[in-house]
PDB file of C-alpha atoms and ligand atoms in Angstrom:
ATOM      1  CA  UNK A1043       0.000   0.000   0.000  1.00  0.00           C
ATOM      2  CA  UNK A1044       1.231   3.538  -0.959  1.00  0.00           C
ATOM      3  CA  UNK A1045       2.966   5.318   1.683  1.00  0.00           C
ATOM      4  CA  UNK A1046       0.264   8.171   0.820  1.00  0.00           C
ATOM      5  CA  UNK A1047      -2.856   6.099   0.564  1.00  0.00           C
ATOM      6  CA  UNK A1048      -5.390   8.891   2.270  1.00  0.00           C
ATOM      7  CA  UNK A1049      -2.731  11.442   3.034  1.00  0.00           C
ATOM      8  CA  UNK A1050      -4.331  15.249   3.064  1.00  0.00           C
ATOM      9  CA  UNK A1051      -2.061  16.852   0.728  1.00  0.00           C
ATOM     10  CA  UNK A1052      -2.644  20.859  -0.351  1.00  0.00           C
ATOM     11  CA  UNK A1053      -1.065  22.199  -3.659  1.00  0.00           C
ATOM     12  CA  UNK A1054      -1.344  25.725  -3.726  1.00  0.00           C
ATOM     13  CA  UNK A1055      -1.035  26.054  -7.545  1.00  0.00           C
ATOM     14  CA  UNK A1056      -2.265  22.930  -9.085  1.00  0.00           C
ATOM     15  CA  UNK A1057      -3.859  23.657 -11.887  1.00  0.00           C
ATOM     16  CA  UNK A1058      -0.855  23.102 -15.112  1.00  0.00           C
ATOM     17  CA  UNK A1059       2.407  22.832 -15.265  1.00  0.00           C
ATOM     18  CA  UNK A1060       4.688  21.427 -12.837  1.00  0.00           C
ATOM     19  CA  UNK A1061       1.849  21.434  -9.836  1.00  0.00           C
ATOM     20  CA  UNK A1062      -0.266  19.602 -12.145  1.00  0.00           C
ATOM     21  CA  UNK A1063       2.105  16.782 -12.325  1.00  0.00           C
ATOM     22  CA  UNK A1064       2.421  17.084  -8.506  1.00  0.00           C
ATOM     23  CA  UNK A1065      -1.245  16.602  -8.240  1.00  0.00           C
ATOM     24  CA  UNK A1066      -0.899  13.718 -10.735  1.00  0.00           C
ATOM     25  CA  UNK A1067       1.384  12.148  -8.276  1.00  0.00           C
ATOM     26  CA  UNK A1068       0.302  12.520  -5.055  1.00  0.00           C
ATOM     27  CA  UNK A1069      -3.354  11.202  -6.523  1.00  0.00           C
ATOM     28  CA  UNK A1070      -2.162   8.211  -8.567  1.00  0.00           C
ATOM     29  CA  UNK A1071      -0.746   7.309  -4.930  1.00  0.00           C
ATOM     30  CA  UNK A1072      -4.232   7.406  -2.964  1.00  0.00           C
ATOM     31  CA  UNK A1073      -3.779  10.783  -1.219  1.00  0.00           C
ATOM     32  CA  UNK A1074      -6.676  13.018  -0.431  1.00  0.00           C
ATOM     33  CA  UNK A1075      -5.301  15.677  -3.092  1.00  0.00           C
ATOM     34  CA  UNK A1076      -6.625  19.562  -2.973  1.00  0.00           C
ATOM     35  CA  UNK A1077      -5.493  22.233  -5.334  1.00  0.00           C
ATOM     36  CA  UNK A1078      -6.015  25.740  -5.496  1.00  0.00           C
ATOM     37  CA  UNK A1079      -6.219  27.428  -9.132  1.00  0.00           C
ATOM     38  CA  UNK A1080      -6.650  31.512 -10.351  1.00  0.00           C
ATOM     39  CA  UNK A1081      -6.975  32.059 -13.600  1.00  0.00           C
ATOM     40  CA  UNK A1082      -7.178  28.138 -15.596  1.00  0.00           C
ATOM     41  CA  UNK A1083     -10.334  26.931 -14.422  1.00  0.00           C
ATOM     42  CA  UNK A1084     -11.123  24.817 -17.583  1.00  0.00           C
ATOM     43  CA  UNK A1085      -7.722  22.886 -16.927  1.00  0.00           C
ATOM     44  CA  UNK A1086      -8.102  22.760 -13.210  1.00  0.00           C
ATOM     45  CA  UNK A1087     -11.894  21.361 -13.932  1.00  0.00           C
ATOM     46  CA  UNK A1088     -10.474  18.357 -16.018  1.00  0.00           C
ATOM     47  CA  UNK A1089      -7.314  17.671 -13.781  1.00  0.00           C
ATOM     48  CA  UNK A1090      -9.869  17.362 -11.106  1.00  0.00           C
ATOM     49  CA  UNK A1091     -11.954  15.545 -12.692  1.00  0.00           C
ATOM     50  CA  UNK A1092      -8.818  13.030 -14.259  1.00  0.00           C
ATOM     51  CA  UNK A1093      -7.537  12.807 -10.777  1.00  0.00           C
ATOM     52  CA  UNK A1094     -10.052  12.326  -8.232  1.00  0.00           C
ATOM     53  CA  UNK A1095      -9.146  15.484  -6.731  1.00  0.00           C
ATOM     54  CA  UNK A1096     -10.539  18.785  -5.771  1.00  0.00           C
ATOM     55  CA  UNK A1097      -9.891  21.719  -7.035  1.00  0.00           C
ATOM     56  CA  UNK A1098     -10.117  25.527  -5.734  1.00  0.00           C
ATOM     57  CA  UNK A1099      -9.830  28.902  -6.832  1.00  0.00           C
ATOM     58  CA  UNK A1100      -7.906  30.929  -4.958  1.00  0.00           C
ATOM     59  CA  UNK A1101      -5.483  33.402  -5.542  1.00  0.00           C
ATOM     60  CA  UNK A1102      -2.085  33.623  -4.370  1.00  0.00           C
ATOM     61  CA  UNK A1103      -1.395  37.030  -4.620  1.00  0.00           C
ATOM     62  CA  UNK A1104      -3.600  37.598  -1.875  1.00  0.00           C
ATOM     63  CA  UNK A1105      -2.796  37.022   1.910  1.00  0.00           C
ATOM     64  CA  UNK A1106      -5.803  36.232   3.365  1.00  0.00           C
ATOM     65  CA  UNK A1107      -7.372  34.209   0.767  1.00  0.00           C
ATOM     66  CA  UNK A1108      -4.160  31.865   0.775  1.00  0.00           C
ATOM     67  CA  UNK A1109      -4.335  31.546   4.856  1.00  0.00           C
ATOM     68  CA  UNK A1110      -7.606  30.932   4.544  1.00  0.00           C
ATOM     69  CA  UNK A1111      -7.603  28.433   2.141  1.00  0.00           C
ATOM     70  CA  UNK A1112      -4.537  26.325   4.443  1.00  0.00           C
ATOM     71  CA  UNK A1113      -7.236  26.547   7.449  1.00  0.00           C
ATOM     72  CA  UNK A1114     -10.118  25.786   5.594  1.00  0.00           C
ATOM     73  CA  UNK A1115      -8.128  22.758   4.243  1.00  0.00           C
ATOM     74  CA  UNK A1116      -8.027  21.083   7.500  1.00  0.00           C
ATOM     75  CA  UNK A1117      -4.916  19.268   9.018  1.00  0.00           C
ATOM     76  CA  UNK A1118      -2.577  18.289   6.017  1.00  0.00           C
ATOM     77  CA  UNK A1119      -0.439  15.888   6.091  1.00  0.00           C
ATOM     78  CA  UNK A1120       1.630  17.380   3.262  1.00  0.00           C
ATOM     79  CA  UNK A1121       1.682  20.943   1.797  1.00  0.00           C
ATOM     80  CA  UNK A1122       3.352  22.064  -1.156  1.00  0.00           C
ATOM     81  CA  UNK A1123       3.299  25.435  -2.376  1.00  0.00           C
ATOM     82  CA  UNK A1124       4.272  25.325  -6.276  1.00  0.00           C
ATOM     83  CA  UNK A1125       2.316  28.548  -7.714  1.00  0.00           C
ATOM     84  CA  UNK A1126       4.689  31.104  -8.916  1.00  0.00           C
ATOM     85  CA  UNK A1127       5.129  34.199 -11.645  1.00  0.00           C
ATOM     86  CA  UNK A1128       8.079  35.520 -13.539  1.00  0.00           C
ATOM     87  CA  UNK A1129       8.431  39.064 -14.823  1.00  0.00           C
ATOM     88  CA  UNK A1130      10.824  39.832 -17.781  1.00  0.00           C
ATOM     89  CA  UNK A1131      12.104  43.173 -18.772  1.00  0.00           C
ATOM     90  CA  UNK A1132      14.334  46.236 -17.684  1.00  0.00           C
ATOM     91  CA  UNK A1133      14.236  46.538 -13.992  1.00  0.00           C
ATOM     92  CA  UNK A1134      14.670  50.341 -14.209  1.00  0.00           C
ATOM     93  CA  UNK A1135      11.504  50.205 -16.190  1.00  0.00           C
ATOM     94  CA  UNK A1136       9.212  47.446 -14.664  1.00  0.00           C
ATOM     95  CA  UNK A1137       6.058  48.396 -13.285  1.00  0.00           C
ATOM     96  CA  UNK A1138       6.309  48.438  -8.980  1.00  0.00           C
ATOM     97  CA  UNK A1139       2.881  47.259  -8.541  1.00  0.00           C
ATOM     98  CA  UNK A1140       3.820  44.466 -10.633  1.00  0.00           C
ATOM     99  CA  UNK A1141       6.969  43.474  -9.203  1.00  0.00           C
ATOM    100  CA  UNK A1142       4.497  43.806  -5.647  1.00  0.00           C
ATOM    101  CA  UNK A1143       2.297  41.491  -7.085  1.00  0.00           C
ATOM    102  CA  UNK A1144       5.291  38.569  -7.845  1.00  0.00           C
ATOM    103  CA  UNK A1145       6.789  39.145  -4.830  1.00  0.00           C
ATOM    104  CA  UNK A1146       2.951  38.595  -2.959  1.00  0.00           C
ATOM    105  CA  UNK A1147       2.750  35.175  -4.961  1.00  0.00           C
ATOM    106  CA  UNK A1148       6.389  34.075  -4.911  1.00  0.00           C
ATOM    107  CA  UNK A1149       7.352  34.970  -1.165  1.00  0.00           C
ATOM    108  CA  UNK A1150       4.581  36.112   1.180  1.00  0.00           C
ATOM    109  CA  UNK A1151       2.356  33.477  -0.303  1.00  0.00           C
ATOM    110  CA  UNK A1152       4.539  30.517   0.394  1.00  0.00           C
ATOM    111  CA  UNK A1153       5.649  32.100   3.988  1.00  0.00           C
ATOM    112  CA  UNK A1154       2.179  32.126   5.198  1.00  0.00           C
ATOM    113  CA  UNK A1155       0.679  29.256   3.768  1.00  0.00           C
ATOM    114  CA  UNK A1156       3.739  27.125   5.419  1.00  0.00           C
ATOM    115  CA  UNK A1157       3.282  28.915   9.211  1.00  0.00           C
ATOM    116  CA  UNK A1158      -0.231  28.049   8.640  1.00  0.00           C
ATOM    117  CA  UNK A1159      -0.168  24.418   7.815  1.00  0.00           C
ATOM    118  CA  UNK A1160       2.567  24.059  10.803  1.00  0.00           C
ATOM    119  CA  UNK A1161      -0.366  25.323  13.118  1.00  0.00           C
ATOM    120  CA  UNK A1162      -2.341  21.994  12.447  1.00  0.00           C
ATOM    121  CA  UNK A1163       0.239  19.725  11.060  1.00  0.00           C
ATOM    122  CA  UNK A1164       0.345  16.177  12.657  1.00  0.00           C
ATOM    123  CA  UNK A1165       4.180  14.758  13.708  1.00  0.00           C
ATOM    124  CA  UNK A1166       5.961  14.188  10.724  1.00  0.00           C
ATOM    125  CA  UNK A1167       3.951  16.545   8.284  1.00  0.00           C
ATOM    126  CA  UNK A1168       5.995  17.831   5.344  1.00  0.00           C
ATOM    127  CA  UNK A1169       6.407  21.228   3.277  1.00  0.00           C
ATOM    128  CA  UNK A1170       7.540  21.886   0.364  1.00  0.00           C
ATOM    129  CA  UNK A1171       7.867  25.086  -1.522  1.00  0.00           C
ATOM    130  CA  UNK A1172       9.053  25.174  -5.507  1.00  0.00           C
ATOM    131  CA  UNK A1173      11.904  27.961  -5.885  1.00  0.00           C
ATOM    132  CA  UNK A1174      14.211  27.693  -8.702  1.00  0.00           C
ATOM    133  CA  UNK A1175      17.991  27.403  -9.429  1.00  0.00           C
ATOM    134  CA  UNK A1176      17.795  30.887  -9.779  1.00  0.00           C
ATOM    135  CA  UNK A1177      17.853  31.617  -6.185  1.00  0.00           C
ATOM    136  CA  UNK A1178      21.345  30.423  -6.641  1.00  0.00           C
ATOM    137  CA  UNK A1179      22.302  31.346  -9.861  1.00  0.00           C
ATOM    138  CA  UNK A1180      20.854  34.008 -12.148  1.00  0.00           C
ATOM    139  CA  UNK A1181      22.647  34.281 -15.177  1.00  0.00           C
ATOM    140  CA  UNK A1182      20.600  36.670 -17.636  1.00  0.00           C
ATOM    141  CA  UNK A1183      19.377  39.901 -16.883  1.00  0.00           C
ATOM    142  CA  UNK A1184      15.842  40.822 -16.758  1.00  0.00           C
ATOM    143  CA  UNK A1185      14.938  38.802 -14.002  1.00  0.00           C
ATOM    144  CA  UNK A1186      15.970  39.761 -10.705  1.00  0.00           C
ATOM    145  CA  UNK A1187      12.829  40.193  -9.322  1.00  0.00           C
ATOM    146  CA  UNK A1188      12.492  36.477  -9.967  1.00  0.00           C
ATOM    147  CA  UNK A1189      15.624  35.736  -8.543  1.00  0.00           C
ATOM    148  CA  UNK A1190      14.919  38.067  -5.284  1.00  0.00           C
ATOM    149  CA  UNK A1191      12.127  35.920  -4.755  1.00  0.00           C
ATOM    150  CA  UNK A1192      13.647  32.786  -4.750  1.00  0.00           C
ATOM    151  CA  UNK A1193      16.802  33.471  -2.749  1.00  0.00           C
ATOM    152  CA  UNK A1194      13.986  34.498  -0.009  1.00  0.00           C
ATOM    153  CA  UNK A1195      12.785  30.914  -0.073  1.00  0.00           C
ATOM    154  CA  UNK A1196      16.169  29.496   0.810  1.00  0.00           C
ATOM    155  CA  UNK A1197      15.734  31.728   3.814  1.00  0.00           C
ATOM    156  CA  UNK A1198      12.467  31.324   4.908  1.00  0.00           C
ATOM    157  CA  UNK A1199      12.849  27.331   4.671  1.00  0.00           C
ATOM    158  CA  UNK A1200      16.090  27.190   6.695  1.00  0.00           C
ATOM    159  CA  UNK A1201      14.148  29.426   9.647  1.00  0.00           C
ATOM    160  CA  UNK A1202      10.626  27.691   9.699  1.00  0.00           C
ATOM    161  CA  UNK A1203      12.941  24.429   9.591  1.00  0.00           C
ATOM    162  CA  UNK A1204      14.075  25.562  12.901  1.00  0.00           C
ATOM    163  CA  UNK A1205      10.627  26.390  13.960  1.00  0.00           C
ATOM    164  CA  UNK A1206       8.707  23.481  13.034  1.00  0.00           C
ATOM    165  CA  UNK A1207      11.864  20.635  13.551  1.00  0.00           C
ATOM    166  CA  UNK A1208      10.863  20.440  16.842  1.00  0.00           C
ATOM    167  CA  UNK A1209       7.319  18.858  16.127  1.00  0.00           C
ATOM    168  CA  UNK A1210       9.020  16.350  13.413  1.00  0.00           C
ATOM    169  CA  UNK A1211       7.557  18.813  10.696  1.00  0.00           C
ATOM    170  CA  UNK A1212       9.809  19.247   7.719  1.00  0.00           C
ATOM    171  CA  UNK A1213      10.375  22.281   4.966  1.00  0.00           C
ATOM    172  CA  UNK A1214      12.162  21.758   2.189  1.00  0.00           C
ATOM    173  CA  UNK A1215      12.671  24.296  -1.040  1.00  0.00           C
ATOM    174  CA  UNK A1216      12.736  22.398  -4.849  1.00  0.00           C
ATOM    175  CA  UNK A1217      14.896  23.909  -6.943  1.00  0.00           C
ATOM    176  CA  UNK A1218      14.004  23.249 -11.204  1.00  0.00           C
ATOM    177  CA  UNK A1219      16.334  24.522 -13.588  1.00  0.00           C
ATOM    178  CA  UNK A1220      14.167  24.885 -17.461  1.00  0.00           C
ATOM    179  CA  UNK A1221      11.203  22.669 -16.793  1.00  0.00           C
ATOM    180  CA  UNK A1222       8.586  21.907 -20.044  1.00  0.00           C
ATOM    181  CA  UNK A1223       5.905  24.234 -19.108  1.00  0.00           C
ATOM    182  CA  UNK A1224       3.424  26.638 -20.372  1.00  0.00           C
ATOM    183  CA  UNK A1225       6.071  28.837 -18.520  1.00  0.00           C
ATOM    184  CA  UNK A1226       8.623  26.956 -20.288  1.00  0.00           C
ATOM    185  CA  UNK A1227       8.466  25.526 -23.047  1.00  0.00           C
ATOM    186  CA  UNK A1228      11.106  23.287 -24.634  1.00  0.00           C
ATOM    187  CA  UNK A1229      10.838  24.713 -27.423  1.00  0.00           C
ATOM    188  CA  UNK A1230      10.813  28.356 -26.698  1.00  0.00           C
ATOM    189  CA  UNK A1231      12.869  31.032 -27.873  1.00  0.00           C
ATOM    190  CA  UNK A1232      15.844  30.871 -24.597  1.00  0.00           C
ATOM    191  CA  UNK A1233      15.949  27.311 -25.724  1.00  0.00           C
ATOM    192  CA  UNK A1234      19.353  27.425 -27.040  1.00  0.00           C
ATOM    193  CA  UNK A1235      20.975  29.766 -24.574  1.00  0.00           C
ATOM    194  CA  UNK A1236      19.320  28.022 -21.567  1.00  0.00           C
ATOM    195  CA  UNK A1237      20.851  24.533 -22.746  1.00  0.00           C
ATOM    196  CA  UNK A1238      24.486  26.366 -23.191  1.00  0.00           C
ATOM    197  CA  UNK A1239      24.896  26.750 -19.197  1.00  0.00           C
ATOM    198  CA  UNK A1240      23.625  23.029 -18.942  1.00  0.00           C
ATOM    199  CA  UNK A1241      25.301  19.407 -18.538  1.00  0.00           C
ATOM    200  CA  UNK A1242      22.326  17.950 -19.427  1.00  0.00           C
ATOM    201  CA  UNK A1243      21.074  19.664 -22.654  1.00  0.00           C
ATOM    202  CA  UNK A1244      17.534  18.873 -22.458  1.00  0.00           C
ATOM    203  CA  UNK A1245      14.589  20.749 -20.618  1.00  0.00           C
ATOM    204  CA  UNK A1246      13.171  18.459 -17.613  1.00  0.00           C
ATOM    205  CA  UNK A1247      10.176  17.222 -17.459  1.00  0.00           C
ATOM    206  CA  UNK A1248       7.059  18.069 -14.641  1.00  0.00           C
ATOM    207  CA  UNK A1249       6.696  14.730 -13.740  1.00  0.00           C
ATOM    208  CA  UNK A1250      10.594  14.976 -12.838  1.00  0.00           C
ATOM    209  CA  UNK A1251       9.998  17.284 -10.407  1.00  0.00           C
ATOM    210  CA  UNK A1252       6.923  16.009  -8.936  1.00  0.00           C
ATOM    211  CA  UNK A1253       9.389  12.654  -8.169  1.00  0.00           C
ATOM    212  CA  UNK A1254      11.274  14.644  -5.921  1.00  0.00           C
ATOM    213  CA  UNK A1255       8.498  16.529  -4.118  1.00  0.00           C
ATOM    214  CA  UNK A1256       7.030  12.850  -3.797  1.00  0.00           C
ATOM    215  CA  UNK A1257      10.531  12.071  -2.289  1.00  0.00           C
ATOM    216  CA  UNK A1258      10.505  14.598   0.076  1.00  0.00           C
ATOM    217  CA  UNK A1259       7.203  13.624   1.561  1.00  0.00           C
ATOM    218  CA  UNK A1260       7.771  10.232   1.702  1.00  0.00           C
ATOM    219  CA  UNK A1261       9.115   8.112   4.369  1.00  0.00           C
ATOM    220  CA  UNK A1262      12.707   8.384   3.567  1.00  0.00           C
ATOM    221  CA  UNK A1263      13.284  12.089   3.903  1.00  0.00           C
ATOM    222  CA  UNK A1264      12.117  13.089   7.726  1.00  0.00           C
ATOM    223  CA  UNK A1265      15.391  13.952   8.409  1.00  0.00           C
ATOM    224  CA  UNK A1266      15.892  16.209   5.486  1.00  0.00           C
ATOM    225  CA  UNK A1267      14.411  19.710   6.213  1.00  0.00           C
ATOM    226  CA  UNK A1268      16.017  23.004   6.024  1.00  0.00           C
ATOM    227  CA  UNK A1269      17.622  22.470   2.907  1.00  0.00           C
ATOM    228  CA  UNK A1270      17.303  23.290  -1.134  1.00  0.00           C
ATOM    229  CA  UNK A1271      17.308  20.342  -3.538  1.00  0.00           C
ATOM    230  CA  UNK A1272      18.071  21.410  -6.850  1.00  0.00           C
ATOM    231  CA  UNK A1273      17.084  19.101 -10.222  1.00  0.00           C
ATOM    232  CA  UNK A1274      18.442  21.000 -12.670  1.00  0.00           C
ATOM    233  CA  UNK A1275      20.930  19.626 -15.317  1.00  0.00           C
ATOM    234  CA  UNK A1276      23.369  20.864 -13.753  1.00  0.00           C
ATOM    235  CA  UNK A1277      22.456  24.514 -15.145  1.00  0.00           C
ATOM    236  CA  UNK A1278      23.806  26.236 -11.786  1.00  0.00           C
ATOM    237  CA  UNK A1279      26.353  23.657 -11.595  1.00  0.00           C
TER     238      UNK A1279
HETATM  239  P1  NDP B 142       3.133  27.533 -15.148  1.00  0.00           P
HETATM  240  O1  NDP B 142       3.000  28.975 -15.471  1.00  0.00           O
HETATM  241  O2  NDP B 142       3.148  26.534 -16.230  1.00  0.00           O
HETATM  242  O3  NDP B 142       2.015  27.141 -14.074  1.00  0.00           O
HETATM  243  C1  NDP B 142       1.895  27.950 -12.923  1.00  0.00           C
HETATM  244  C2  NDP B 142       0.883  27.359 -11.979  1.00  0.00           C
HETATM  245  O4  NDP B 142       0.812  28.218 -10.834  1.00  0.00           O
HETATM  246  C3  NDP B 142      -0.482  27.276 -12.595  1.00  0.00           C
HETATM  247  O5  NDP B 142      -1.159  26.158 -12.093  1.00  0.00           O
HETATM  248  C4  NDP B 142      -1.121  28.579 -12.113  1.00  0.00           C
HETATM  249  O6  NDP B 142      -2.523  28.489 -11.970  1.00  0.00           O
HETATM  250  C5  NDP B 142      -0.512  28.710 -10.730  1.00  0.00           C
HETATM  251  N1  NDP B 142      -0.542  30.106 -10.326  1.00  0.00           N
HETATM  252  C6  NDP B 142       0.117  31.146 -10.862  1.00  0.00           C
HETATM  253  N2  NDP B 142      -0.234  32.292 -10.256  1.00  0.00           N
HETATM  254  C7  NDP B 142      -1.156  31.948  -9.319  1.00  0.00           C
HETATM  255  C8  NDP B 142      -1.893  32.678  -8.361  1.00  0.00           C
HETATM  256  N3  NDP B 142      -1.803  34.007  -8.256  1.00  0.00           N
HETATM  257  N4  NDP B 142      -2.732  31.997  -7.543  1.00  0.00           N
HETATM  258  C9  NDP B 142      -2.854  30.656  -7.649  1.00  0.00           C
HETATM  259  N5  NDP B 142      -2.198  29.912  -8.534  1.00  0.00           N
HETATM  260  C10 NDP B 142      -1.352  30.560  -9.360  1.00  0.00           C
HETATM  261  O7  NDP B 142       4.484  27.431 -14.286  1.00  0.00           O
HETATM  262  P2  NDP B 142       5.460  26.196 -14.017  1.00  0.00           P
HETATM  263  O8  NDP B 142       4.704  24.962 -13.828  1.00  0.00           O
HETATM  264  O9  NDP B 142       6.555  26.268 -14.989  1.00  0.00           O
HETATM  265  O10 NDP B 142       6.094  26.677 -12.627  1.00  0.00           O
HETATM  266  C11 NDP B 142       5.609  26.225 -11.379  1.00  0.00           C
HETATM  267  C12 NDP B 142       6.581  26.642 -10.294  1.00  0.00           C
HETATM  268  O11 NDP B 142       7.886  26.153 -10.625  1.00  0.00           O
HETATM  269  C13 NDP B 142       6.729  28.158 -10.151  1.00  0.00           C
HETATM  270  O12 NDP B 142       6.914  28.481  -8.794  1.00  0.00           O
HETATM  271  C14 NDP B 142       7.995  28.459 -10.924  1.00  0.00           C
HETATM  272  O13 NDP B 142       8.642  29.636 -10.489  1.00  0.00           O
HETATM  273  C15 NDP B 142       8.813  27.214 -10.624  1.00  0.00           C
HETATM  274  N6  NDP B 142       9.861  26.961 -11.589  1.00  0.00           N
HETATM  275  C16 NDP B 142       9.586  26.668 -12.914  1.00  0.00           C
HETATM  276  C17 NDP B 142      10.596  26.429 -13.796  1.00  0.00           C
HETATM  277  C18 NDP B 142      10.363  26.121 -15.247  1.00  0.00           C
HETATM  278  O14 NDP B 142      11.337  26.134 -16.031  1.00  0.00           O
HETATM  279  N7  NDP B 142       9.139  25.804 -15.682  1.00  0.00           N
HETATM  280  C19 NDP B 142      12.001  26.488 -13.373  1.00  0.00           C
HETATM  281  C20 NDP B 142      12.184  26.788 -11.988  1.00  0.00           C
HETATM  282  C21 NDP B 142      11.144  27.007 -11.139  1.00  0.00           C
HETATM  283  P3  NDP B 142      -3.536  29.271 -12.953  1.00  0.00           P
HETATM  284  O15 NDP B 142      -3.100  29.031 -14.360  1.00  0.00           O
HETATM  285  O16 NDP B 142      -4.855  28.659 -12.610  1.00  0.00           O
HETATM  286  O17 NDP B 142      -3.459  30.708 -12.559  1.00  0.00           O
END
């Protein structure tokens, strides 16, 4: 029997991409699978529907709606917070409310939504939070925003880690480099340039990533918290 079979397990940001294959995951195993969605309701609709799971809407950007949505989600055994924007452009000339707006999804989102699982959280519950090989390594400009926000992850894991080791509760931060994604795609234009910093020249895959989250709430990782685990192809190698 799966280690997951009727697990509570929250995705904040479930609906394509690499939470979708999270979802995927976590369901094909038996768990109790939730996901929140904002703007893709169509897709969220049919994942739900594919999956056995439930889906949400409920917007990231916003505090109280993602707080909320932990609560009203009852005690979870795992949480993983995967939703997440980029912005591209000239920072002298990026919009501030913008830039507010990524860093209310990409930071305060996934700080809040973690303390607020922990309040509930049974011995041995797990967090995860998707940041990026750019919080280590940001090698084209345009981004920083991007990169502030997940360098802050790094942070905030190895302090709740601290908080929450106590109760056997861990936090861990996933760290893609070019995943296949609406985001992403494989065949987009960075293609080339993105594959020049690589060992492996290839984009990964969603369901790549979703193996590792799966890893890191599974049985063998409850002493691994505190920490960044990067699956990247060696791009910030
Ligand atoms: P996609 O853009 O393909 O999917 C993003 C997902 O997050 C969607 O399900 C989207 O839901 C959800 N989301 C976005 N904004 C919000 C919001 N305000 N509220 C709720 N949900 C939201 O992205 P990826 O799958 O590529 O990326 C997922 C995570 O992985 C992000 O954190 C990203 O930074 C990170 N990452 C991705 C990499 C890549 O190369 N693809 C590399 C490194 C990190 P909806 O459409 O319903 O709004």
């Amino acid at each position: 029997m799966s280690f997951f079979k009727d697990k509570s397990v929250l995705v904040l940001g479930g609906s394509r991409g690499i939470g979708a294959a999270i979802v995927r995951r976590f369901a094909s195993e038996g768990a109790a699978v939730r996901f929140t969605f904002a703007g893709s309701e169509q897709a969220a609709e049919q994942l739900a529907a594919e999956t056995g799971s439930s889906a949400v809407e409920a917007d990231s950007s916003d505090r109280d709606v993602v707080i909320a949505q932990v609560r009203d989600s009852g005690p979870l055994d795992v949480l993983v917070v995967n939703a997440g924007i980029a912005i591209f452009g000239d920072s002298l000339e990026q919009d501030p409310d913008a830039i507010e707006r990524l860093f209310r999804i990409n930071i305060h989102a996934p700080y809040y939504a973690a303390v607020e699982a922990a309040r509930k959280m049974p011995q041995g519950g797990r967090i995860i939070i998707m940041g990026s090989v750019n919080g280590d390594r940001m090698p084209v400009p345009g981004m920083a925003s991007y990169a502030v926000s997940k360098s802050a992850l790094q942070g905030l894991a190895r302090g709740l880690a601290r908080d929450f080791g106590p109760r056997g509760i861990t936090i861990n931060v996933v760290q893609p480099g070019p995943i296949d994604t609406d985001a992403n795609p494989a065949e987009g234009p960075m293609k080339e340039l993105m594959h020049s910093f690589m060992a492996i020249k290839r984009h990964g895959r969603p369901e790549e990533v979703a193996g590792m989250v799966a890893w890191l709430a599974g049985p063998e990782a409850g002493f691994v918290t505190g920490a960044m685990h990067t699956i990247d192809g060696a791009f910030g190698a």
